[in-house]
PDB file of C-alpha atoms in Angstrom:
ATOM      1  CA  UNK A  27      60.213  82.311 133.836  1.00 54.00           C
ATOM      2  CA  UNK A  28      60.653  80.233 130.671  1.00 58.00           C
ATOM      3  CA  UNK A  29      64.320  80.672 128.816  1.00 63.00           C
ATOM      4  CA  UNK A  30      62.531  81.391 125.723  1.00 68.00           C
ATOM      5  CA  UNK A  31      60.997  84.264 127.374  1.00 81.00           C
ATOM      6  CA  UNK A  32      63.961  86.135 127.861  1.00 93.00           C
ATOM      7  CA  UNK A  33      66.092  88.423 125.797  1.00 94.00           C
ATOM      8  CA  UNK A  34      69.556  89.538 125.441  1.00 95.00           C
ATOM      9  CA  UNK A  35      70.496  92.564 125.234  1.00 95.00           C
ATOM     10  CA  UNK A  36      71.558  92.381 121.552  1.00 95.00           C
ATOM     11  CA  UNK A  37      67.824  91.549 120.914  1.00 96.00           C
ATOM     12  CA  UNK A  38      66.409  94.126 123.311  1.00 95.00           C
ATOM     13  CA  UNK A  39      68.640  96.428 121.451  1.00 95.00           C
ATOM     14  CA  UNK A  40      67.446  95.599 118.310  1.00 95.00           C
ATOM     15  CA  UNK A  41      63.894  95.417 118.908  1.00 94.00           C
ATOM     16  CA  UNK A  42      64.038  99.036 120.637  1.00 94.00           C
ATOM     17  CA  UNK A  43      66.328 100.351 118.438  1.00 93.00           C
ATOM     18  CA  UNK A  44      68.596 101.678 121.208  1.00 94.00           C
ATOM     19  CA  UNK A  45      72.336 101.077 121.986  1.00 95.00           C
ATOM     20  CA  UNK A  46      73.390  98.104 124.691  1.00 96.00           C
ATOM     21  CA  UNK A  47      75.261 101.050 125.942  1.00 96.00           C
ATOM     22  CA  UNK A  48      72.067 102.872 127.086  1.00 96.00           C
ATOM     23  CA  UNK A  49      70.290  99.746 127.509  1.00 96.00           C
ATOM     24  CA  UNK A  50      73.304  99.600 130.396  1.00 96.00           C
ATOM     25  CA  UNK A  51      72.392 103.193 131.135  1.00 97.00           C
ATOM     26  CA  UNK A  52      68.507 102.952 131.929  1.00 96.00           C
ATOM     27  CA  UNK A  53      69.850  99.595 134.040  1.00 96.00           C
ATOM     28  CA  UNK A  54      72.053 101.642 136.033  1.00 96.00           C
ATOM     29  CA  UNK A  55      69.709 104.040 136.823  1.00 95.00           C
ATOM     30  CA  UNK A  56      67.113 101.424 137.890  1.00 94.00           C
ATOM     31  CA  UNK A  57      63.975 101.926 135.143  1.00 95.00           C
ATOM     32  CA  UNK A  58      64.544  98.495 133.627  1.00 96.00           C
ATOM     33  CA  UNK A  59      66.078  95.066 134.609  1.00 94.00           C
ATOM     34  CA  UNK A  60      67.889  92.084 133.718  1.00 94.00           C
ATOM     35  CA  UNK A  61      68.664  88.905 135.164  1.00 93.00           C
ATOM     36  CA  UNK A  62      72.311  87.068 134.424  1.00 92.00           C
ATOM     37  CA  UNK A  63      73.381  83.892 133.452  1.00 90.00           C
ATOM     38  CA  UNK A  64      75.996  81.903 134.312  1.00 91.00           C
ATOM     39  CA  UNK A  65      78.075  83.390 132.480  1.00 93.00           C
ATOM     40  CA  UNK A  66      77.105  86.744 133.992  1.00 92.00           C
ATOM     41  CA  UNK A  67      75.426  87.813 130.599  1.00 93.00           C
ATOM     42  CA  UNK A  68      72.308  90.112 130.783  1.00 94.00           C
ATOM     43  CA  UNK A  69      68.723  88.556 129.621  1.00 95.00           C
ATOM     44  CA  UNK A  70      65.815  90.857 130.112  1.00 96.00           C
ATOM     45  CA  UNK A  71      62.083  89.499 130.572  1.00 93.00           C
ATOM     46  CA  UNK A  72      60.317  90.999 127.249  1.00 92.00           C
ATOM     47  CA  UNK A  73      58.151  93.851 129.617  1.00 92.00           C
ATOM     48  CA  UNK A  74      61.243  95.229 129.309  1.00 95.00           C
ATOM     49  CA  UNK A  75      60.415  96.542 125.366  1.00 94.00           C
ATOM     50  CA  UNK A  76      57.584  97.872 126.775  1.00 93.00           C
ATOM     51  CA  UNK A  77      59.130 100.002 129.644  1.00 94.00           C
ATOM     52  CA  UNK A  78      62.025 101.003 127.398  1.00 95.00           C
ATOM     53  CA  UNK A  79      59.174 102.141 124.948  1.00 93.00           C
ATOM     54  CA  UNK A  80      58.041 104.592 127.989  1.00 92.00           C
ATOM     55  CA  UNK A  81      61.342 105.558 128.875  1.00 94.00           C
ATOM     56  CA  UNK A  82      61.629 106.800 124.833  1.00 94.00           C
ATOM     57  CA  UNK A  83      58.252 108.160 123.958  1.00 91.00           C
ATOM     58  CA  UNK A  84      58.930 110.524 127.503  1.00 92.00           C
ATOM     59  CA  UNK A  85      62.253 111.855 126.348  1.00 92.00           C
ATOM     60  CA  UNK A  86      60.966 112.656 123.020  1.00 90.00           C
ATOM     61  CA  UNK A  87      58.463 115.235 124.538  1.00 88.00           C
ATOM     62  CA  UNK A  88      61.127 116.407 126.909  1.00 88.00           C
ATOM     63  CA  UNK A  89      60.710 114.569 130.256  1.00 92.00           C
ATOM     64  CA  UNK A  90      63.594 113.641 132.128  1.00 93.00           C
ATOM     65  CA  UNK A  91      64.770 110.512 133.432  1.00 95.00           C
ATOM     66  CA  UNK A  92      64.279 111.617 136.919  1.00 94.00           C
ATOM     67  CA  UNK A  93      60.407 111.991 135.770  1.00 92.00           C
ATOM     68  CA  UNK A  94      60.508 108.508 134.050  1.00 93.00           C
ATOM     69  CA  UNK A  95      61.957 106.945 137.165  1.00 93.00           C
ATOM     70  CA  UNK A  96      59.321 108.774 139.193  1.00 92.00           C
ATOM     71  CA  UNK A  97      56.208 107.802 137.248  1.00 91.00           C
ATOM     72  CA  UNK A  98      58.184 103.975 137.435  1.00 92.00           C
ATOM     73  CA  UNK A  99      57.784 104.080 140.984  1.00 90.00           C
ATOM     74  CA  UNK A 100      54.603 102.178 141.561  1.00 87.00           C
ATOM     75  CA  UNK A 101      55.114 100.054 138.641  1.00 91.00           C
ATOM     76  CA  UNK A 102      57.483  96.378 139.603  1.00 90.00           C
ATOM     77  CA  UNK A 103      61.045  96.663 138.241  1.00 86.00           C
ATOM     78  CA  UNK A 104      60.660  93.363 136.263  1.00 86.00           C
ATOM     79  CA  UNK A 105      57.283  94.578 134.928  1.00 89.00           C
ATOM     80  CA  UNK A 106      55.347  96.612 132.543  1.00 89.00           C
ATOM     81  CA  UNK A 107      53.326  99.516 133.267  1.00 90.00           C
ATOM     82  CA  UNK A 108      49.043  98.021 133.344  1.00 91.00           C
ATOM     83  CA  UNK A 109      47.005 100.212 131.754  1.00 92.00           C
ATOM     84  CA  UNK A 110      45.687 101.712 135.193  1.00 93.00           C
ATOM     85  CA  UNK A 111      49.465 102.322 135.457  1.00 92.00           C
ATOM     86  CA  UNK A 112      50.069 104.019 132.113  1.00 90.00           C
ATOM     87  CA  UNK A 113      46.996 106.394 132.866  1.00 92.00           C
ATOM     88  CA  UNK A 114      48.182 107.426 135.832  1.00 91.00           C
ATOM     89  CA  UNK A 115      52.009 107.813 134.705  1.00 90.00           C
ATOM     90  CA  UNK A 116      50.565 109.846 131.578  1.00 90.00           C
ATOM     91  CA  UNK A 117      48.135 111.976 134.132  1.00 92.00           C
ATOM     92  CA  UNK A 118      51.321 113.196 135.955  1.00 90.00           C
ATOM     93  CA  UNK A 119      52.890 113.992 132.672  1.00 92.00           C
ATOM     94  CA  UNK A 120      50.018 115.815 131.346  1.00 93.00           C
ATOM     95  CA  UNK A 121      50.474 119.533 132.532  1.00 93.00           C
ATOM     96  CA  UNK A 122      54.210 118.877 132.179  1.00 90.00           C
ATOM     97  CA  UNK A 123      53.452 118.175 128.411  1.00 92.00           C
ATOM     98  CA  UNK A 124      50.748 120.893 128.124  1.00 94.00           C
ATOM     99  CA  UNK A 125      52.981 123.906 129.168  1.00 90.00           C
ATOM    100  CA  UNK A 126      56.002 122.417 127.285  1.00 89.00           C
ATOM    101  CA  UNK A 127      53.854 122.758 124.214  1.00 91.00           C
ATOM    102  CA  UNK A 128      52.250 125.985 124.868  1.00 89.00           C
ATOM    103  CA  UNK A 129      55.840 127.234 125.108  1.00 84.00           C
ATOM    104  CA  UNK A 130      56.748 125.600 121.859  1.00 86.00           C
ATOM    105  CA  UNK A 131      53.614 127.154 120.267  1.00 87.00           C
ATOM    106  CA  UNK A 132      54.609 131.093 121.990  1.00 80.00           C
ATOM    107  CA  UNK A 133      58.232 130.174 120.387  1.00 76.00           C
ATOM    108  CA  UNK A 134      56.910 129.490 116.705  1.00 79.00           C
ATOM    109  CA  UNK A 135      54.770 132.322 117.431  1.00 77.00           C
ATOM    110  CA  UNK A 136      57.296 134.674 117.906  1.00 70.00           C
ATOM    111  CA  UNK A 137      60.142 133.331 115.843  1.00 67.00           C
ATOM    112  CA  UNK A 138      60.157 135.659 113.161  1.00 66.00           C
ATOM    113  CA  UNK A 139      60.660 138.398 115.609  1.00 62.00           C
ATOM    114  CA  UNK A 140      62.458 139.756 118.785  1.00 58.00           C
ATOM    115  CA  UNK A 141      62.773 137.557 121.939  1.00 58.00           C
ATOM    116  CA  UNK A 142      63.441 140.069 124.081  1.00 56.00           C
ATOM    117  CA  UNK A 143      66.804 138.719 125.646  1.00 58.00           C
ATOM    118  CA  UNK A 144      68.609 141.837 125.904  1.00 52.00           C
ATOM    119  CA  UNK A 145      71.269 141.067 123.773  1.00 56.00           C
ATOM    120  CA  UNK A 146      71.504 144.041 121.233  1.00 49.00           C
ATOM    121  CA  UNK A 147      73.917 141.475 118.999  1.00 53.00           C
ATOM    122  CA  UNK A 148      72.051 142.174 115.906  1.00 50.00           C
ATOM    123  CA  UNK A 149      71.184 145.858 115.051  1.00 49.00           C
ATOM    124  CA  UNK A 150      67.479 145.153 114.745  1.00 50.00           C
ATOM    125  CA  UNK A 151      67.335 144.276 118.116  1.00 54.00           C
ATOM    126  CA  UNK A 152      68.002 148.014 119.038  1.00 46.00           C
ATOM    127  CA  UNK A 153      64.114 148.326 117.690  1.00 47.00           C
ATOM    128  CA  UNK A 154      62.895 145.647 120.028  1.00 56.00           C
ATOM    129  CA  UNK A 155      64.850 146.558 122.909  1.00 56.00           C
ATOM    130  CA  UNK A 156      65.525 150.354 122.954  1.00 59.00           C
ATOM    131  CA  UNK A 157      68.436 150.976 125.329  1.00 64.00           C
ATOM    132  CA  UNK A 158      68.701 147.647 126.681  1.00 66.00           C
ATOM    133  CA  UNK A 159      65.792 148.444 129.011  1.00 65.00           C
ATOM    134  CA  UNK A 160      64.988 144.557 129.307  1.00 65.00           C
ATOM    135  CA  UNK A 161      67.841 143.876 131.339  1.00 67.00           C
ATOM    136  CA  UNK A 162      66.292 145.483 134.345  1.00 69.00           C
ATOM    137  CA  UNK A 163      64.052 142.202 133.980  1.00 70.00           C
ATOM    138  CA  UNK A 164      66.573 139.918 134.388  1.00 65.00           C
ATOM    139  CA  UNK A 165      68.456 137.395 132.121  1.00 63.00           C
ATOM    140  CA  UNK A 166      67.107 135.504 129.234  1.00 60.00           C
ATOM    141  CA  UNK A 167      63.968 135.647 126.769  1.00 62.00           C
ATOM    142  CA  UNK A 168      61.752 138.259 128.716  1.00 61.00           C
ATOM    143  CA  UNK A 169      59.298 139.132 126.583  1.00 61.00           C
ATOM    144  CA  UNK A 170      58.535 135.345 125.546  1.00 62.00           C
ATOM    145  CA  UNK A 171      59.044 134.097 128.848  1.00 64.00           C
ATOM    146  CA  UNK A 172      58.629 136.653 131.270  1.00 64.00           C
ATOM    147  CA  UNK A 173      57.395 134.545 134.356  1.00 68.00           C
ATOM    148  CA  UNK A 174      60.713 132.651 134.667  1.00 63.00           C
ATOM    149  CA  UNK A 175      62.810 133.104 137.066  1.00 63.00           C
ATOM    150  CA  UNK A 176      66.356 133.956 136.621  1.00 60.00           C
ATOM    151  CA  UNK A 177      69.342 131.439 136.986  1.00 54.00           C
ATOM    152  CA  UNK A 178      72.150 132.767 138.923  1.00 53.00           C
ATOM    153  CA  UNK A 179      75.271 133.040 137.123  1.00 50.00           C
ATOM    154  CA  UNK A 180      77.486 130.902 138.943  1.00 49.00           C
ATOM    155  CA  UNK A 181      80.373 131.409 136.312  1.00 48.00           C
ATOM    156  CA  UNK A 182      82.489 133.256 138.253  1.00 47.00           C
ATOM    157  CA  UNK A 183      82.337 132.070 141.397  1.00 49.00           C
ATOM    158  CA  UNK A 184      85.422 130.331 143.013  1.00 49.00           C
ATOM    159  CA  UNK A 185      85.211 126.841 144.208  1.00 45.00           C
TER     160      UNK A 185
END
């Protein structure tokens, strides 16, 4: 590869409009790569916009890292996604997405009103949840989200 063809990470930086310090991050965590020079600086093959433009556009809906680094799996470290790639990457994202927005739209939905977590902290909430009968449900937003399952409360527990 050509010199010219590579970037530092000031430029990458720039370009993507991230930090060096997560450019460093996503490194670390293997979704993109850079070469060094002799002076052990980092210069990053240009793909690497690309695949930090992936790594961006899935955190903004939500996905994880883990997911990103997942979906990066069949795609070369030094490379971008192809477009048979990206469709596949964006097929395993798709019910991911879809449920993440039908819970946004249940949220908005409901937002003027109760969410049913049993909290009784504001008196209205007695109307919504009459005797605190939603706790038998378990913790959190029942009525919104009924079909979730509860998180143990691992506050108290000793190490």
């Amino acid at each position: 590869m050509d010199r010219r063809d590579l970037l530092t990470i000031g430029e990458v930086a720039r370009r993507s409009g991230l930090a060096p310090s997560a450019l460093r991050y996503y490194e670390a965590r293997g979704l993109i790569t850079s070469t060094r020079t002799a002076g052990d600086r980092r210069r990053y093959a240009r793909a690497v916009l690309r695949r930090v433009a992936v790594i961006r556009a899935a955190q903004r809906v939500g996905l994880t890292l883990d997911d990103v680094g997942a979906a990066f799996a069949d795609v070369p470290a030094e490379a971008a996604p192809t477009r048979v790639q990206w469709a596949r990457m964006s097929a395993r994202w798709r019910p991911v997405i879809d449920q993440r927005i039908a819970d946004l739209e249940k949220v908005r939905a409901e937002l003027d009103g109760c969410i049913g977590c049993g909290c009784l902290s504001l008196q209205r909430c007695r109307l919504y949840n009459p005797d605190d009968v939603l706790a038998d449900e378990g913790s959190g937003s029942r009525r919104l989200f009924p079909d979730v399952p509860d998180v143990p409360d691992v506050s108290d527990e000793q190490p």
